[in-house]
Amino acid sequence: MKALPKSLKNAISALQSLPGLGEKSATRIAMYLLDSPQERVKEFCDALLKMKQSIRRCRDCFHLSDDDLCPVCSDPARDPQQICVVETTSDLLSIEQADFFKGRYHVLGGTLDPINNISPEDLTIPQLLDRIKRDRVKEIIIATNPTQQGEATAHYLVEILKEFPVTVTRIGVGIPMGGDLKYIDPVTIRLALEARRSFP
């Protein structure tokens, strides 16, 4: 790094701040951008700035959006009476990649975490309850992650949803396709056994 110009070092350092990018990868990207035509670099920077300025949270589900409603909430083919509750937008995108779920989502914006002073009011739980009333939601699918905080959040949701006439379900947790039992942790095996169903 000593042999590099200061401006290039600064660019590499900025790229390294991105998740998953080490020094080698950051250097490779910086060198690629340096060798690219000025117009291409400008387009790249403009796209990042426009994304940062334009993206907001969907007024209904808190997914990312360019408009008041995200592409999922504005799709008339999606069922508004079936809501899948997730922790983050990344979780929503993972479920969407499966191309199976046809309802809508609600992004909590995290999980309950008393140690870090994250309470229900810090999440979008009140807005979820409003949606349930407004849209006469029939099913809530809780898709929080199988972590201590995710489980605590799921249990909290189950409790507060008891006063609503909705079916509450939890996504299954178990052995991944192609997984080998000898490499699976005991908690996952227990959860898979608890979630067993008739076969075929």
mmCIF file of C-alpha atoms in Angstrom:
data_model
loop_
_atom_site.group_PDB
_atom_site.id
_atom_site.type_symbol
_atom_site.label_atom_id
_atom_site.label_comp_id
_atom_site.label_asym_id
_atom_site.label_seq_id
_atom_site.Cartn_x
_atom_site.Cartn_y
_atom_site.Cartn_z
ATOM 1 C CA MET A 1 0.000 0.000 0.000
ATOM 2 C CA LYS A 2 2.966 2.354 0.530
ATOM 3 C CA ALA A 3 3.607 2.507 -3.213
ATOM 4 C CA LEU A 4 0.066 3.688 -4.016
ATOM 5 C CA PRO A 5 -1.008 7.322 -4.481
ATOM 6 C CA LYS A 6 -2.995 8.780 -1.579
ATOM 7 C CA SER A 7 -6.199 9.208 -3.618
ATOM 8 C CA LEU A 8 -6.096 5.535 -4.664
ATOM 9 C CA LYS A 9 -5.461 4.470 -1.055
ATOM 10 C CA ASN A 10 -8.491 6.497 0.020
ATOM 11 C CA ALA A 11 -10.656 4.831 -2.645
ATOM 12 C CA ILE A 12 -9.479 1.365 -1.561
ATOM 13 C CA SER A 13 -10.148 2.222 2.074
ATOM 14 C CA ALA A 14 -13.677 3.407 1.199
ATOM 15 C CA LEU A 15 -14.380 0.197 -0.731
ATOM 16 C CA GLN A 16 -13.056 -1.895 2.168
ATOM 17 C CA SER A 17 -15.765 -0.434 4.379
ATOM 18 C CA LEU A 18 -18.317 -2.404 2.337
ATOM 19 C CA PRO A 19 -19.311 -5.787 3.825
ATOM 20 C CA GLY A 20 -17.407 -8.763 2.432
ATOM 21 C CA LEU A 21 -14.673 -6.727 0.753
ATOM 22 C CA GLY A 22 -11.124 -7.282 1.928
ATOM 23 C CA GLU A 23 -8.057 -5.343 0.862
ATOM 24 C CA LYS A 24 -7.388 -7.478 -2.226
ATOM 25 C CA SER A 25 -10.952 -7.272 -3.548
ATOM 26 C CA ALA A 26 -11.155 -3.549 -2.798
ATOM 27 C CA THR A 27 -7.860 -2.953 -4.610
ATOM 28 C CA ARG A 28 -9.056 -4.956 -7.617
ATOM 29 C CA ILE A 29 -12.295 -2.932 -7.849
ATOM 30 C CA ALA A 30 -10.457 0.371 -7.411
ATOM 31 C CA MET A 31 -8.015 -0.556 -10.182
ATOM 32 C CA TYR A 32 -10.916 -1.588 -12.437
ATOM 33 C CA LEU A 33 -12.640 1.755 -11.878
ATOM 34 C CA LEU A 34 -9.369 3.595 -12.447
ATOM 35 C CA ASP A 35 -8.914 1.847 -15.792
ATOM 36 C CA SER A 36 -12.554 2.397 -16.831
ATOM 37 C CA PRO A 37 -13.683 5.320 -19.009
ATOM 38 C CA GLN A 38 -14.618 8.428 -17.014
ATOM 39 C CA GLU A 39 -18.221 8.247 -18.266
ATOM 40 C CA ARG A 40 -18.672 4.700 -16.931
ATOM 41 C CA VAL A 41 -17.340 5.701 -13.513
ATOM 42 C CA LYS A 42 -19.672 8.715 -13.505
ATOM 43 C CA GLU A 43 -22.678 6.496 -14.381
ATOM 44 C CA PHE A 44 -21.721 4.164 -11.534
ATOM 45 C CA CYS A 45 -21.426 7.015 -9.012
ATOM 46 C CA ASP A 46 -24.636 8.655 -10.254
ATOM 47 C CA ALA A 47 -26.537 5.369 -9.878
ATOM 48 C CA LEU A 48 -25.366 5.046 -6.259
ATOM 49 C CA LEU A 49 -26.317 8.638 -5.444
ATOM 50 C CA LYS A 50 -29.729 8.304 -7.104
ATOM 51 C CA MET A 51 -30.390 5.080 -5.181
ATOM 52 C CA LYS A 52 -29.470 6.775 -1.900
ATOM 53 C CA GLN A 53 -31.659 9.792 -2.648
ATOM 54 C CA SER A 54 -34.671 7.930 -4.099
ATOM 55 C CA ILE A 55 -35.108 4.834 -1.949
ATOM 56 C CA ARG A 56 -37.552 5.080 0.935
ATOM 57 C CA ARG A 57 -39.589 2.648 3.023
ATOM 58 C CA CYS A 58 -42.925 1.393 1.706
ATOM 59 C CA ARG A 59 -45.705 3.040 3.704
ATOM 60 C CA ASP A 60 -47.435 -0.335 4.217
ATOM 61 C CA CYS A 61 -44.786 -3.019 4.680
ATOM 62 C CA PHE A 62 -41.511 -1.055 5.156
ATOM 63 C CA HIS A 63 -39.779 -2.815 2.269
ATOM 64 C CA LEU A 64 -37.511 -0.635 0.107
ATOM 65 C CA SER A 65 -39.291 1.356 -2.578
ATOM 66 C CA ASP A 66 -38.964 4.207 -5.068
ATOM 67 C CA ASP A 67 -42.617 5.112 -4.461
ATOM 68 C CA ASP A 68 -45.069 5.231 -1.554
ATOM 69 C CA LEU A 69 -45.868 1.545 -2.136
ATOM 70 C CA CYS A 70 -43.249 -1.084 -2.953
ATOM 71 C CA PRO A 71 -43.568 -3.411 -5.989
ATOM 72 C CA VAL A 72 -45.056 -6.169 -3.792
ATOM 73 C CA CYS A 73 -47.710 -4.027 -2.088
ATOM 74 C CA SER A 74 -48.703 -2.382 -5.372
ATOM 75 C CA ASP A 75 -49.119 -5.742 -7.135
ATOM 76 C CA PRO A 76 -52.873 -6.547 -7.296
ATOM 77 C CA ALA A 77 -52.051 -10.237 -7.741
ATOM 78 C CA ARG A 78 -50.564 -10.424 -4.229
ATOM 79 C CA ASP A 79 -52.940 -11.453 -1.427
ATOM 80 C CA PRO A 80 -53.257 -8.602 1.137
ATOM 81 C CA GLN A 81 -54.885 -10.954 3.647
ATOM 82 C CA GLN A 82 -51.764 -13.111 3.988
ATOM 83 C CA ILE A 83 -48.743 -11.364 5.520
ATOM 84 C CA CYS A 84 -45.286 -12.828 6.006
ATOM 85 C CA VAL A 85 -43.458 -11.041 8.834
ATOM 86 C CA VAL A 86 -39.679 -10.784 8.373
ATOM 87 C CA GLU A 87 -36.861 -9.072 10.246
ATOM 88 C CA THR A 88 -35.180 -7.294 7.334
ATOM 89 C CA THR A 89 -35.498 -6.504 3.645
ATOM 90 C CA SER A 90 -32.734 -9.064 2.996
ATOM 91 C CA ASP A 91 -34.975 -11.760 4.510
ATOM 92 C CA LEU A 92 -37.847 -10.621 2.282
ATOM 93 C CA LEU A 93 -35.650 -10.884 -0.811
ATOM 94 C CA SER A 94 -34.561 -14.409 0.171
ATOM 95 C CA ILE A 95 -38.196 -15.537 0.362
ATOM 96 C CA GLU A 96 -38.985 -13.816 -2.945
ATOM 97 C CA GLN A 97 -36.146 -15.731 -4.637
ATOM 98 C CA ALA A 98 -37.980 -18.967 -3.857
ATOM 99 C CA ASP A 99 -40.824 -17.680 -6.102
ATOM 100 C CA PHE A 100 -43.463 -19.436 -4.005
ATOM 101 C CA PHE A 101 -45.091 -17.001 -1.566
ATOM 102 C CA LYS A 102 -47.973 -15.024 -3.105
ATOM 103 C CA GLY A 103 -49.008 -12.871 -0.158
ATOM 104 C CA ARG A 104 -47.500 -9.645 1.126
ATOM 105 C CA TYR A 105 -44.811 -8.848 3.675
ATOM 106 C CA HIS A 106 -44.144 -6.816 6.770
ATOM 107 C CA VAL A 107 -40.550 -5.828 7.581
ATOM 108 C CA LEU A 108 -40.066 -5.411 11.327
ATOM 109 C CA GLY A 109 -36.748 -3.605 11.020
ATOM 110 C CA GLY A 110 -34.997 -5.953 13.449
ATOM 111 C CA THR A 111 -35.839 -8.089 16.463
ATOM 112 C CA LEU A 112 -36.632 -7.568 20.113
ATOM 113 C CA ASP A 113 -33.367 -7.298 22.025
ATOM 114 C CA PRO A 114 -33.587 -6.123 25.662
ATOM 115 C CA ILE A 115 -29.786 -6.121 26.020
ATOM 116 C CA ASN A 116 -29.547 -3.476 23.286
ATOM 117 C CA ASN A 117 -32.733 -1.710 24.438
ATOM 118 C CA ILE A 118 -34.769 -2.666 21.348
ATOM 119 C CA SER A 119 -38.426 -2.852 22.383
ATOM 120 C CA PRO A 120 -41.637 -3.445 20.375
ATOM 121 C CA GLU A 121 -41.990 0.323 19.888
ATOM 122 C CA ASP A 122 -38.598 0.399 18.122
ATOM 123 C CA LEU A 123 -39.885 -2.073 15.515
ATOM 124 C CA THR A 124 -42.824 -1.741 13.114
ATOM 125 C CA ILE A 125 -45.107 -3.930 15.239
ATOM 126 C CA PRO A 126 -47.755 -1.202 15.853
ATOM 127 C CA GLN A 127 -48.032 -0.673 12.087
ATOM 128 C CA LEU A 128 -48.447 -4.433 11.591
ATOM 129 C CA LEU A 129 -51.402 -4.436 13.981
ATOM 130 C CA ASP A 130 -52.949 -1.531 12.068
ATOM 131 C CA ARG A 131 -52.608 -3.472 8.795
ATOM 132 C CA ILE A 132 -54.263 -6.534 10.297
ATOM 133 C CA LYS A 133 -57.303 -4.457 11.235
ATOM 134 C CA ARG A 134 -57.429 -2.433 8.017
ATOM 135 C CA ASP A 135 -56.936 -5.283 5.529
ATOM 136 C CA ARG A 136 -58.849 -7.929 7.531
ATOM 137 C CA VAL A 137 -55.791 -10.146 7.403
ATOM 138 C CA LYS A 138 -56.516 -13.870 7.689
ATOM 139 C CA GLU A 139 -53.011 -15.304 8.157
ATOM 140 C CA ILE A 140 -49.760 -14.054 9.649
ATOM 141 C CA ILE A 141 -46.690 -16.120 8.766
ATOM 142 C CA ILE A 142 -43.879 -15.406 11.221
ATOM 143 C CA ALA A 143 -40.566 -15.727 9.382
ATOM 144 C CA THR A 144 -38.111 -14.341 11.913
ATOM 145 C CA ASN A 145 -34.731 -16.066 11.985
ATOM 146 C CA PRO A 146 -34.148 -19.046 14.323
ATOM 147 C CA THR A 147 -31.905 -17.027 16.654
ATOM 148 C CA GLN A 148 -32.520 -16.231 20.306
ATOM 149 C CA GLN A 149 -33.783 -12.760 19.390
ATOM 150 C CA GLY A 150 -35.786 -14.066 16.424
ATOM 151 C CA GLU A 151 -37.500 -16.674 18.585
ATOM 152 C CA ALA A 152 -38.246 -14.119 21.314
ATOM 153 C CA THR A 153 -39.775 -11.814 18.712
ATOM 154 C CA ALA A 154 -41.850 -14.680 17.273
ATOM 155 C CA HIS A 155 -43.195 -15.581 20.736
ATOM 156 C CA TYR A 156 -44.035 -11.943 21.446
ATOM 157 C CA LEU A 157 -45.946 -11.681 18.160
ATOM 158 C CA VAL A 158 -47.879 -14.866 18.912
ATOM 159 C CA GLU A 159 -48.973 -13.411 22.261
ATOM 160 C CA ILE A 160 -50.136 -10.027 20.970
ATOM 161 C CA LEU A 161 -51.875 -11.582 17.961
ATOM 162 C CA LYS A 162 -54.132 -13.711 20.181
ATOM 163 C CA GLU A 163 -56.629 -10.854 20.350
ATOM 164 C CA PHE A 164 -56.995 -10.800 16.563
ATOM 165 C CA PRO A 165 -59.064 -13.265 14.486
ATOM 166 C CA VAL A 166 -56.047 -14.381 12.447
ATOM 167 C CA THR A 167 -54.305 -17.688 11.886
ATOM 168 C CA VAL A 168 -50.691 -17.434 13.052
ATOM 169 C CA THR A 169 -48.130 -19.800 11.542
ATOM 170 C CA ARG A 170 -44.335 -20.083 11.801
ATOM 171 C CA ILE A 171 -42.030 -21.036 8.943
ATOM 172 C CA GLY A 172 -40.495 -24.481 9.303
ATOM 173 C CA VAL A 173 -36.881 -24.846 10.349
ATOM 174 C CA GLY A 174 -35.008 -27.978 9.447
ATOM 175 C CA ILE A 175 -32.491 -29.862 7.360
ATOM 176 C CA PRO A 176 -31.467 -28.035 4.151
ATOM 177 C CA MET A 177 -31.762 -29.831 0.807
ATOM 178 C CA GLY A 178 -28.526 -31.695 0.189
ATOM 179 C CA GLY A 179 -27.643 -31.479 3.874
ATOM 180 C CA ASP A 180 -25.843 -34.304 5.661
ATOM 181 C CA LEU A 181 -27.215 -35.169 9.121
ATOM 182 C CA LYS A 182 -23.771 -35.676 10.628
ATOM 183 C CA TYR A 183 -22.981 -31.999 9.965
ATOM 184 C CA ILE A 184 -26.281 -30.600 11.274
ATOM 185 C CA ASP A 185 -26.358 -29.073 14.765
ATOM 186 C CA PRO A 186 -28.593 -30.680 17.448
ATOM 187 C CA VAL A 187 -30.988 -27.699 17.698
ATOM 188 C CA THR A 188 -31.715 -27.803 13.952
ATOM 189 C CA ILE A 189 -32.299 -31.568 14.114
ATOM 190 C CA ARG A 190 -34.704 -31.110 17.047
ATOM 191 C CA LEU A 191 -36.616 -28.386 15.190
ATOM 192 C CA ALA A 192 -36.764 -30.544 12.056
ATOM 193 C CA LEU A 193 -38.224 -33.431 14.059
ATOM 194 C CA GLU A 194 -40.791 -31.132 15.683
ATOM 195 C CA ALA A 195 -41.818 -29.827 12.242
ATOM 196 C CA ARG A 196 -42.190 -33.307 10.715
ATOM 197 C CA ARG A 197 -45.220 -34.052 8.515
ATOM 198 C CA SER A 198 -46.805 -37.051 6.841
ATOM 199 C CA PHE A 199 -44.935 -38.438 3.837
ATOM 200 C CA PRO A 200 -45.335 -38.547 0.939
#
